[in-house]
Amino acid sequence: MADTVRVLLPVLLVVIALLVVRRRMPVLSWWLVGYPVVALRVLISYRATMDACGLTVPASAVRRATARMMGRQAAPVPPRHSLPLPTGAGLVMRLRMATGQAPEDFTASADRLRHAWGAHAVYVRPTKPGWLELRLIGWDVLADVRPARRRLAAGPLCLPLALREDGRWHVRDFRTVPHELILGATQSGKSVYLRNLLCGLARQSVVLVGIDCKWGVELAPFAPRLSALADSPDRANDILDVLLVEMEARFRLIGLSGAAGPDAVLTSEVWGLPDDVRPVPVVVVVDEVAELFLAASKDDEKRRDAMVTKLIRLAQLGRAAGIYLEVCGQRFGSELGKGATMLRAQLTGRVCHRVNDEASANMALADIAPEAALAATSIPAERPGVAIVGDSSGGWSRVRSPHLTLDDAAAVCRDTSGLVPELSRLDSFRPVITVESAGPGSPAATAPTTRPVTG
């Protein structure tokens, strides 16, 4: 009996340790246990699984003739594959499709492959003609999302903001997708996504302009890093006028660079200008866009239509001038007035969190991917931060942002306040912040004062 206890006790401790590691550190558990087990299962059952899923083709004439000569029947041939290589959340294989096969055949069988190999999910992605990438995910990577490593950013204005369900990061690249629409109900995680975006931009040389018509309560914590902040529709209208003037000045600069001489490098956007004359990129964050366009009178309707027109001009022409839009809200549709549909068409990046109704999901995603709108309506309320990300190409994916508290985000903006670029046209819109006194017992204790944020 004692010998049995001495043998079983270490085994029990190892099992308990593995269960704890699997729960607390799933990546380590995957590398230690998950990957070897799943990779061995894939290699052993690959041919039988492909045959059962209908992903094999008949053997060639030479193989059939050879099999007849040996008195056997030629077995169906599965696609050739590479060795299963580990990733941070699963494993990946490259498949060489046989003649007559299409990527859609493998996509349709992804769920069957998942069950056959005991994976959490299987994703298929064509890489080049005749080749596929088969990616297996070992566990639910969206259950606990940690911040991305800084090295994932590929350059300026490239930010890893959310983890995709296939284990890769959704990278917000402003130069590829210049404008974005972010929708989500209250407590859906929309604000967390925006905090990650602002903190990522705060560490770069970028002019941040905030428009928050809820008296600035959403964007006020980030005031130390903002170059301009509007907390009312009238002030937002004035900021949009200034941004249009700035955009026109940048286009004149681009035009002058082409007339500098025969040796000048021709360009049609600010990124083609030399570094010493290139203007600093501007990112305009419009929070709760419905509040911006509420109209209670004829004058309000005129101002609303004028602001929509200005935003459309910025969306159509701003990319070349280095001016980018991030429009956030709970709803976005025709109730915003004339031109709202045209503005939405310019916001090619789409992020839809849990919404209150199907119409809101359709407003965000139905015009680019109807099935993505259906997926957005099934986001559970107990998983804040989960969203559907789509773009104008029709591709979409389920993602989740790493949790970032408001205090931590505000601290990042305070620490990076020295990176606020100079843009004289926006000086009159610089937000003011409160400087607290030294303390009640200090001789220098005075009433709180305000000062403009300086770089």
Short mmCIF file of C-alpha atoms in Angstrom, two decimals:
data_model
loop_
_atom_site.label_atom_id
_atom_site.label_comp_id
_atom_site.label_asym_id
_atom_site.label_seq_id
_atom_site.Cartn_x
_atom_site.Cartn_y
_atom_site.Cartn_z
CA MET A 1 0.00 0.00 0.00
CA ALA A 2 2.78 2.42 0.87
CA ASP A 3 4.51 1.67 -2.43
CA THR A 4 1.30 2.43 -4.31
CA VAL A 5 0.95 5.76 -2.50
CA ARG A 6 4.55 6.69 -3.28
CA VAL A 7 3.90 6.03 -6.98
CA LEU A 8 0.47 7.67 -7.23
CA LEU A 9 1.30 10.78 -5.20
CA PRO A 10 3.91 12.19 -7.65
CA VAL A 11 1.60 11.38 -10.55
CA LEU A 12 -1.27 13.19 -8.84
CA LEU A 13 0.94 16.20 -8.12
CA VAL A 14 2.07 16.35 -11.76
CA VAL A 15 -1.55 16.20 -12.96
CA ILE A 16 -2.57 18.98 -10.59
CA ALA A 17 0.40 21.09 -11.66
CA LEU A 18 -0.50 20.62 -15.33
CA LEU A 19 -4.12 21.61 -14.68
CA VAL A 20 -2.99 24.75 -12.85
CA VAL A 21 -0.56 25.64 -15.64
CA ARG A 22 -3.27 25.04 -18.23
CA ARG A 23 -5.60 27.43 -16.44
CA ARG A 24 -3.11 30.14 -15.45
CA MET A 25 -0.57 29.90 -18.28
CA PRO A 26 -2.24 28.33 -21.34
CA VAL A 27 0.67 29.21 -23.63
CA LEU A 28 3.15 27.30 -21.48
CA SER A 29 0.71 24.39 -21.19
CA TRP A 30 0.36 24.30 -24.95
CA TRP A 31 4.11 24.16 -25.53
CA LEU A 32 4.65 21.50 -22.87
CA VAL A 33 1.71 19.18 -23.53
CA GLY A 34 -0.79 20.46 -26.07
CA TYR A 35 1.44 20.86 -29.11
CA PRO A 36 3.23 17.47 -28.88
CA VAL A 37 -0.08 15.63 -28.39
CA VAL A 38 -1.99 17.42 -31.17
CA ALA A 39 0.93 17.32 -33.62
CA LEU A 40 1.34 13.57 -33.09
CA ARG A 41 -2.40 13.06 -33.52
CA VAL A 42 -2.38 15.05 -36.77
CA LEU A 43 0.57 13.15 -38.23
CA ILE A 44 -0.82 9.72 -37.33
CA SER A 45 -4.40 10.30 -38.51
CA TYR A 46 -3.77 12.73 -41.37
CA ARG A 47 -4.52 10.38 -44.28
CA ALA A 48 -7.57 8.79 -42.64
CA THR A 49 -8.98 12.19 -41.58
CA MET A 50 -8.57 13.71 -45.02
CA ASP A 51 -10.25 10.68 -46.58
CA ALA A 52 -13.16 10.81 -44.12
CA CYS A 53 -13.66 14.53 -44.81
CA GLY A 54 -13.66 14.01 -48.58
CA LEU A 55 -10.44 15.93 -49.09
CA THR A 56 -8.60 13.22 -51.04
CA VAL A 57 -8.37 12.59 -54.78
CA PRO A 58 -8.08 9.31 -56.70
CA ALA A 59 -4.58 7.95 -57.17
CA SER A 60 -2.77 8.65 -60.42
CA ALA A 61 -2.85 6.15 -63.30
CA VAL A 62 0.70 5.06 -62.53
CA ARG A 63 -0.15 4.31 -58.90
CA ARG A 64 -3.30 2.45 -59.88
CA ALA A 65 -1.38 0.32 -62.38
CA THR A 66 1.33 -0.41 -59.82
CA ALA A 67 -1.29 -1.38 -57.24
CA ARG A 68 -3.01 -3.77 -59.70
CA MET A 69 0.30 -5.43 -60.46
CA MET A 70 0.77 -6.05 -56.72
CA GLY A 71 -2.82 -7.24 -56.29
CA ARG A 72 -3.89 -4.28 -54.17
CA GLN A 73 -6.24 -1.34 -54.54
CA ALA A 74 -4.73 2.13 -54.84
CA ALA A 75 -5.72 4.29 -51.87
CA PRO A 76 -6.98 7.87 -52.38
CA VAL A 77 -4.26 10.51 -52.15
CA PRO A 78 -4.50 13.32 -49.55
CA PRO A 79 -2.91 16.74 -50.11
CA ARG A 80 0.80 16.94 -49.38
CA HIS A 81 1.60 18.76 -46.17
CA SER A 82 4.50 20.24 -44.28
CA LEU A 83 5.41 19.39 -40.72
CA PRO A 84 3.06 20.95 -38.13
CA LEU A 85 4.97 23.92 -36.73
CA PRO A 86 4.03 25.39 -33.33
CA THR A 87 2.68 28.91 -32.91
CA GLY A 88 1.85 30.91 -29.82
CA ALA A 89 -1.72 29.60 -29.80
CA GLY A 90 -1.66 26.38 -31.85
CA LEU A 91 0.11 24.96 -34.86
CA VAL A 92 0.23 25.66 -38.57
CA MET A 93 0.73 23.47 -41.65
CA ARG A 94 1.10 24.24 -45.33
CA LEU A 95 -0.96 22.09 -47.68
CA ARG A 96 -0.39 21.54 -51.40
CA MET A 97 -3.82 21.07 -52.93
CA ALA A 98 -4.29 18.28 -55.45
CA THR A 99 -5.65 18.87 -58.93
CA GLY A 100 -9.34 19.69 -58.83
CA GLN A 101 -9.38 20.88 -55.22
CA ALA A 102 -10.31 24.41 -54.13
CA PRO A 103 -9.82 26.32 -50.85
CA GLU A 104 -13.59 26.27 -50.32
CA ASP A 105 -13.47 22.47 -49.96
CA PHE A 106 -11.16 22.77 -46.95
CA THR A 107 -13.06 25.72 -45.46
CA ALA A 108 -16.28 23.71 -45.54
CA SER A 109 -14.56 20.83 -43.71
CA ALA A 110 -12.84 23.00 -41.07
CA ASP A 111 -15.31 22.05 -38.35
CA ARG A 112 -14.90 18.33 -39.07
CA LEU A 113 -11.13 18.68 -38.93
CA ARG A 114 -11.45 20.46 -35.60
CA HIS A 115 -13.36 17.59 -34.04
CA ALA A 116 -11.15 14.92 -35.60
CA TRP A 117 -7.95 16.45 -34.22
CA GLY A 118 -9.32 17.74 -30.91
CA ALA A 119 -8.51 21.40 -31.60
CA HIS A 120 -10.43 24.44 -30.40
CA ALA A 121 -10.74 25.80 -33.94
CA VAL A 122 -9.32 25.29 -37.43
CA TYR A 123 -8.81 28.12 -39.93
CA VAL A 124 -7.95 27.82 -43.61
CA ARG A 125 -6.25 30.61 -45.55
CA PRO A 126 -5.07 30.50 -49.17
CA THR A 127 -1.49 31.72 -49.47
CA LYS A 128 -0.71 31.33 -53.17
CA PRO A 129 -2.18 29.34 -56.08
CA GLY A 130 -2.30 25.68 -55.10
CA TRP A 131 -1.22 26.24 -51.49
CA LEU A 132 -3.14 26.62 -48.23
CA GLU A 133 -2.28 27.49 -44.66
CA LEU A 134 -4.07 25.25 -42.16
CA ARG A 135 -3.99 26.81 -38.69
CA LEU A 136 -5.11 24.88 -35.60
CA ILE A 137 -5.93 26.76 -32.39
CA GLY A 138 -5.32 24.87 -29.17
CA TRP A 139 -7.61 26.82 -26.79
CA ASP A 140 -9.94 29.80 -26.64
CA VAL A 141 -7.43 32.60 -27.09
CA LEU A 142 -10.11 35.29 -26.58
CA ALA A 143 -10.83 34.14 -23.02
CA ASP A 144 -7.86 36.07 -21.60
CA VAL A 145 -6.18 38.61 -23.88
CA ARG A 146 -2.87 40.14 -22.82
CA PRO A 147 -1.35 43.29 -24.38
CA ALA A 148 0.66 42.72 -27.53
CA ARG A 149 4.41 43.02 -27.55
CA ARG A 150 5.62 46.33 -28.95
CA ARG A 151 7.66 44.59 -31.66
CA LEU A 152 4.45 43.55 -33.43
CA ALA A 153 4.03 47.11 -34.66
CA ALA A 154 5.41 47.28 -38.19
CA GLY A 155 6.04 51.02 -38.33
CA PRO A 156 4.50 54.45 -37.75
CA LEU A 157 0.71 54.47 -37.40
CA CYS A 158 0.62 50.66 -37.10
CA LEU A 159 -0.90 49.47 -33.83
CA PRO A 160 -1.74 45.92 -32.65
CA LEU A 161 -5.09 46.62 -30.98
CA ALA A 162 -6.92 43.31 -30.61
CA LEU A 163 -6.23 39.59 -30.70
CA ARG A 164 -8.01 37.65 -33.43
CA GLU A 165 -9.64 34.30 -32.78
CA ASP A 166 -7.06 32.60 -35.03
CA GLY A 167 -4.24 33.67 -32.69
CA ARG A 168 -2.93 36.54 -34.81
CA TRP A 169 -3.18 40.22 -33.94
CA HIS A 170 -5.45 42.71 -35.61
CA VAL A 171 -3.11 45.55 -36.55
CA ARG A 172 -4.63 48.96 -37.17
CA ASP A 173 -2.62 50.41 -40.06
CA PHE A 174 -3.77 53.95 -40.77
CA ARG A 175 -1.86 54.15 -44.04
CA THR A 176 -3.69 51.10 -45.39
CA VAL A 177 -7.11 51.72 -43.81
CA PRO A 178 -7.13 55.48 -43.14
CA HIS A 179 -10.60 55.87 -41.60
CA GLU A 180 -12.54 53.62 -39.24
CA LEU A 181 -16.03 53.31 -37.75
CA ILE A 182 -16.33 51.84 -34.23
CA LEU A 183 -19.80 50.88 -32.97
CA GLY A 184 -20.85 49.31 -29.70
CA ALA A 185 -23.45 49.50 -26.96
CA THR A 186 -22.77 50.62 -23.41
CA GLN A 187 -20.42 48.22 -21.57
CA SER A 188 -19.58 46.42 -24.82
CA GLY A 189 -15.84 47.18 -24.73
CA LYS A 190 -15.87 50.02 -27.25
CA SER A 191 -14.20 52.40 -24.81
CA VAL A 192 -11.47 49.85 -24.04
CA TYR A 193 -10.71 49.51 -27.75
CA LEU A 194 -10.51 53.31 -28.00
CA ARG A 195 -8.19 53.49 -24.99
CA ASN A 196 -5.79 51.02 -26.58
CA LEU A 197 -5.89 53.06 -29.78
CA LEU A 198 -5.20 56.37 -28.04
CA CYS A 199 -2.40 54.94 -25.89
CA GLY A 200 -0.73 53.45 -28.95
CA LEU A 201 -0.92 56.74 -30.82
CA ALA A 202 0.17 58.72 -27.75
CA ARG A 203 3.61 57.10 -27.93
CA GLN A 204 4.12 58.26 -31.52
CA SER A 205 4.60 61.65 -33.12
CA VAL A 206 0.94 62.16 -34.00
CA VAL A 207 -1.42 65.10 -33.58
CA LEU A 208 -4.47 63.84 -31.65
CA VAL A 209 -7.71 65.79 -32.01
CA GLY A 210 -10.68 64.82 -29.85
CA ILE A 211 -14.33 65.64 -30.51
CA ASP A 212 -16.55 64.59 -27.60
CA CYS A 213 -19.89 66.35 -27.34
CA LYS A 214 -20.78 64.66 -24.04
CA TRP A 215 -19.09 67.63 -22.35
CA GLY A 216 -15.76 65.93 -22.94
CA VAL A 217 -16.21 63.31 -20.23
CA GLU A 218 -14.98 60.42 -22.44
CA LEU A 219 -11.86 62.09 -23.82
CA ALA A 220 -11.04 64.51 -20.99
CA PRO A 221 -8.78 61.94 -19.18
CA PHE A 222 -6.55 61.96 -22.27
CA ALA A 223 -6.32 65.77 -22.42
CA PRO A 224 -2.57 65.96 -21.60
CA ARG A 225 -1.81 64.25 -24.91
CA LEU A 226 -4.48 65.92 -27.07
CA SER A 227 -3.63 68.81 -29.34
CA ALA A 228 -7.27 69.90 -29.52
CA LEU A 229 -10.50 68.96 -27.76
CA ALA A 230 -14.07 69.97 -28.59
CA ASP A 231 -16.79 69.36 -26.00
CA SER A 232 -19.73 70.97 -27.83
CA PRO A 233 -21.12 70.91 -31.40
CA ASP A 234 -20.23 74.57 -31.98
CA ARG A 235 -16.63 74.04 -30.96
CA ALA A 236 -16.48 70.83 -33.00
CA ASN A 237 -17.70 72.76 -36.03
CA ASP A 238 -14.89 75.28 -35.55
CA ILE A 239 -12.27 72.51 -35.25
CA LEU A 240 -13.48 70.89 -38.47
CA ASP A 241 -13.09 74.26 -40.23
CA VAL A 242 -9.49 74.48 -39.00
CA LEU A 243 -8.77 70.91 -40.11
CA LEU A 244 -10.06 71.69 -43.61
CA VAL A 245 -7.76 74.71 -43.77
CA GLU A 246 -4.86 72.51 -42.60
CA MET A 247 -5.71 69.91 -45.25
CA GLU A 248 -5.72 72.53 -48.01
CA ALA A 249 -2.35 73.86 -46.82
CA ARG A 250 -0.89 70.35 -46.95
CA PHE A 251 -2.14 69.83 -50.49
CA ARG A 252 -0.48 73.09 -51.51
CA LEU A 253 2.75 71.81 -49.96
CA ILE A 254 2.45 68.57 -51.93
CA GLY A 255 1.84 70.53 -55.13
CA LEU A 256 4.85 72.77 -54.52
CA SER A 257 7.11 69.76 -54.03
CA GLY A 258 6.30 68.58 -57.57
CA ALA A 259 7.22 71.98 -59.01
CA ALA A 260 10.54 72.22 -57.17
CA GLY A 261 12.56 71.17 -60.18
CA PRO A 262 13.25 68.35 -62.61
CA ASP A 263 15.10 66.33 -59.97
CA ALA A 264 12.25 66.51 -57.44
CA VAL A 265 10.51 63.29 -56.50
CA LEU A 266 6.87 63.48 -57.56
CA THR A 267 4.30 62.48 -54.97
CA SER A 268 0.56 62.79 -54.39
CA GLU A 269 0.58 62.37 -50.60
CA VAL A 270 2.47 63.62 -47.57
CA TRP A 271 4.28 60.30 -47.08
CA GLY A 272 6.22 60.92 -50.28
CA LEU A 273 7.64 64.22 -49.01
CA PRO A 274 11.12 64.46 -47.48
CA ASP A 275 11.26 63.89 -43.75
CA ASP A 276 12.29 67.47 -42.99
CA VAL A 277 9.19 68.98 -44.62
CA ARG A 278 6.63 66.22 -44.07
CA PRO A 279 3.71 67.37 -41.86
CA VAL A 280 2.90 65.42 -38.73
CA PRO A 281 -0.02 62.97 -39.14
CA VAL A 282 -3.33 64.02 -37.60
CA VAL A 283 -5.81 61.54 -36.11
CA VAL A 284 -9.29 62.90 -35.38
CA VAL A 285 -11.27 60.89 -32.81
CA VAL A 286 -15.01 61.57 -32.88
CA ASP A 287 -16.57 59.97 -29.81
CA GLU A 288 -20.34 59.31 -29.69
CA VAL A 289 -21.04 60.70 -33.13
CA ALA A 290 -24.82 60.75 -32.54
CA GLU A 291 -24.37 63.41 -29.85
CA LEU A 292 -22.44 65.51 -32.33
CA PHE A 293 -25.30 65.54 -34.82
CA LEU A 294 -28.34 65.91 -32.56
CA ALA A 295 -30.60 68.65 -33.91
CA ALA A 296 -33.45 70.37 -32.02
CA SER A 297 -34.01 73.31 -34.34
CA LYS A 298 -33.54 74.41 -37.93
CA ASP A 299 -30.24 76.07 -37.03
CA ASP A 300 -29.02 72.82 -35.47
CA GLU A 301 -29.97 70.94 -38.65
CA LYS A 302 -27.99 73.37 -40.79
CA ARG A 303 -24.95 73.02 -38.54
CA ARG A 304 -25.32 69.21 -38.55
CA ASP A 305 -25.48 69.04 -42.34
CA ALA A 306 -22.46 71.35 -42.56
CA MET A 307 -20.43 69.15 -40.16
CA VAL A 308 -21.35 65.97 -42.05
CA THR A 309 -20.17 67.62 -45.25
CA LYS A 310 -16.89 68.63 -43.62
CA LEU A 311 -16.31 65.13 -42.30
CA ILE A 312 -16.99 63.71 -45.77
CA ARG A 313 -14.39 66.05 -47.26
CA LEU A 314 -11.86 64.99 -44.63
CA ALA A 315 -12.66 61.33 -45.26
CA GLN A 316 -12.39 61.63 -49.04
CA LEU A 317 -9.24 63.75 -49.18
CA GLY A 318 -7.63 63.44 -45.76
CA ARG A 319 -5.65 60.25 -46.40
CA ALA A 320 -3.31 61.93 -48.87
CA ALA A 321 -2.86 64.85 -46.47
CA GLY A 322 -2.11 62.60 -43.49
CA ILE A 323 -5.42 63.28 -41.72
CA TYR A 324 -7.30 60.23 -40.44
CA LEU A 325 -10.72 59.72 -38.83
CA GLU A 326 -11.85 57.44 -35.99
CA VAL A 327 -15.63 57.73 -35.65
CA CYS A 328 -17.21 56.05 -32.60
CA GLY A 329 -20.79 55.67 -31.47
CA GLN A 330 -23.64 53.42 -30.44
CA ARG A 331 -25.50 53.96 -33.70
CA PHE A 332 -24.68 55.32 -37.11
CA GLY A 333 -27.30 55.77 -39.80
CA SER A 334 -29.66 58.00 -41.70
CA GLU A 335 -30.81 59.72 -38.50
CA LEU A 336 -27.53 61.63 -38.61
CA GLY A 337 -28.82 63.62 -41.53
CA LYS A 338 -27.87 64.14 -45.15
CA GLY A 339 -24.61 62.57 -46.24
CA ALA A 340 -24.39 60.04 -43.40
CA THR A 341 -24.44 57.12 -45.82
CA MET A 342 -21.72 58.74 -47.93
CA LEU A 343 -19.60 59.30 -44.82
CA ARG A 344 -20.02 55.68 -43.75
CA ALA A 345 -18.86 54.50 -47.17
CA GLN A 346 -15.58 56.39 -46.63
CA LEU A 347 -14.97 54.72 -43.25
CA THR A 348 -13.55 51.53 -44.74
CA GLY A 349 -12.41 50.07 -41.42
CA ARG A 350 -15.27 48.67 -39.33
CA VAL A 351 -15.28 47.49 -35.72
CA CYS A 352 -18.62 46.36 -34.30
CA HIS A 353 -18.90 45.36 -30.64
CA ARG A 354 -22.07 44.05 -29.02
CA VAL A 355 -24.93 46.28 -30.17
CA ASN A 356 -28.47 46.79 -28.93
CA ASP A 357 -30.25 45.78 -32.12
CA GLU A 358 -29.68 44.06 -35.44
CA ALA A 359 -30.07 47.32 -37.36
CA SER A 360 -26.94 48.72 -35.70
CA ALA A 361 -24.92 45.65 -36.73
CA ASN A 362 -26.22 45.99 -40.27
CA MET A 363 -25.22 49.65 -40.33
CA ALA A 364 -21.68 48.71 -39.40
CA LEU A 365 -21.07 45.56 -41.43
CA ALA A 366 -23.92 44.59 -43.78
CA ASP A 367 -22.62 46.72 -46.64
CA ILE A 368 -19.26 44.92 -46.65
CA ALA A 369 -19.99 41.41 -45.26
CA PRO A 370 -23.58 40.35 -44.41
CA GLU A 371 -22.38 37.25 -42.53
CA ALA A 372 -20.22 39.50 -40.33
CA ALA A 373 -23.33 41.45 -39.28
CA LEU A 374 -24.93 38.17 -38.24
CA ALA A 375 -21.85 37.27 -36.18
CA ALA A 376 -21.97 40.67 -34.44
CA THR A 377 -25.50 40.02 -33.18
CA SER A 378 -24.32 36.84 -31.41
CA ILE A 379 -21.63 38.48 -29.24
CA PRO A 380 -22.42 37.54 -25.59
CA ALA A 381 -22.84 40.30 -23.03
CA GLU A 382 -20.54 38.50 -20.57
CA ARG A 383 -17.58 38.95 -22.92
CA PRO A 384 -16.97 42.71 -23.15
CA GLY A 385 -14.30 43.67 -25.64
CA VAL A 386 -15.23 41.03 -28.22
CA ALA A 387 -15.93 42.63 -31.60
CA ILE A 388 -16.23 41.86 -35.28
CA VAL A 389 -13.59 43.58 -37.40
CA GLY A 390 -14.19 43.99 -41.12
CA ASP A 391 -12.89 46.02 -44.03
CA SER A 392 -13.95 46.97 -47.53
CA SER A 393 -12.41 43.78 -48.98
CA GLY A 394 -15.19 41.71 -47.40
CA GLY A 395 -12.91 39.94 -44.95
CA TRP A 396 -13.83 39.86 -41.27
CA SER A 397 -12.71 38.28 -38.02
CA ARG A 398 -13.75 38.02 -34.37
CA VAL A 399 -11.33 39.88 -32.07
CA ARG A 400 -10.98 40.98 -28.46
CA SER A 401 -9.06 43.94 -27.05
CA PRO A 402 -6.79 43.54 -24.02
CA HIS A 403 -8.36 45.13 -20.96
CA LEU A 404 -6.98 48.59 -20.20
CA THR A 405 -8.33 50.62 -17.30
CA LEU A 406 -9.09 54.30 -17.63
CA ASP A 407 -6.51 55.16 -14.96
CA ASP A 408 -3.75 53.30 -16.82
CA ALA A 409 -4.71 54.92 -20.13
CA ALA A 410 -4.77 58.38 -18.56
CA ALA A 411 -1.36 57.73 -17.01
CA VAL A 412 0.09 56.88 -20.43
CA CYS A 413 -1.25 60.16 -21.83
CA ARG A 414 0.24 62.11 -18.92
CA ASP A 415 3.61 60.42 -19.37
CA THR A 416 3.64 61.18 -23.12
CA SER A 417 2.42 64.78 -22.85
CA GLY A 418 5.86 65.92 -23.94
CA LEU A 419 5.30 64.31 -27.35
CA VAL A 420 2.49 66.68 -28.35
CA PRO A 421 3.54 68.00 -31.79
CA GLU A 422 3.39 71.66 -32.68
CA LEU A 423 0.45 72.65 -34.90
CA SER A 424 -0.20 76.37 -34.58
CA ARG A 425 -3.66 76.26 -36.14
CA LEU A 426 -4.93 74.19 -33.23
CA ASP A 427 -3.39 76.25 -30.42
CA SER A 428 -6.70 77.93 -29.53
CA PHE A 429 -8.33 74.50 -29.10
CA ARG A 430 -5.70 73.05 -26.76
CA PRO A 431 -7.42 71.51 -23.73
CA VAL A 432 -6.68 72.80 -20.26
CA ILE A 433 -5.89 70.53 -17.35
CA THR A 434 -6.21 71.09 -13.65
CA VAL A 435 -3.01 71.43 -11.64
CA GLU A 436 -3.74 70.29 -8.08
CA SER A 437 -2.25 72.12 -5.17
CA ALA A 438 0.58 70.64 -3.10
CA GLY A 439 -1.73 69.61 -0.23
CA PRO A 440 -3.97 71.06 2.49
CA GLY A 441 -1.14 71.35 5.00
CA SER A 442 1.35 72.90 2.63
CA PRO A 443 2.06 76.63 2.73
CA ALA A 444 1.84 76.62 -1.05
CA ALA A 445 -1.68 75.21 -1.00
CA THR A 446 -3.88 77.32 -3.22
CA ALA A 447 -6.98 76.85 -5.29
CA PRO A 448 -6.58 74.56 -8.30
CA THR A 449 -5.53 76.35 -11.42
CA THR A 450 -5.71 75.48 -15.07
CA ARG A 451 -3.05 75.65 -17.69
CA PRO A 452 -2.76 74.61 -21.31
CA VAL A 453 -1.05 71.33 -21.99
CA THR A 454 2.46 72.04 -23.22
CA GLY A 455 4.90 69.75 -24.92
#
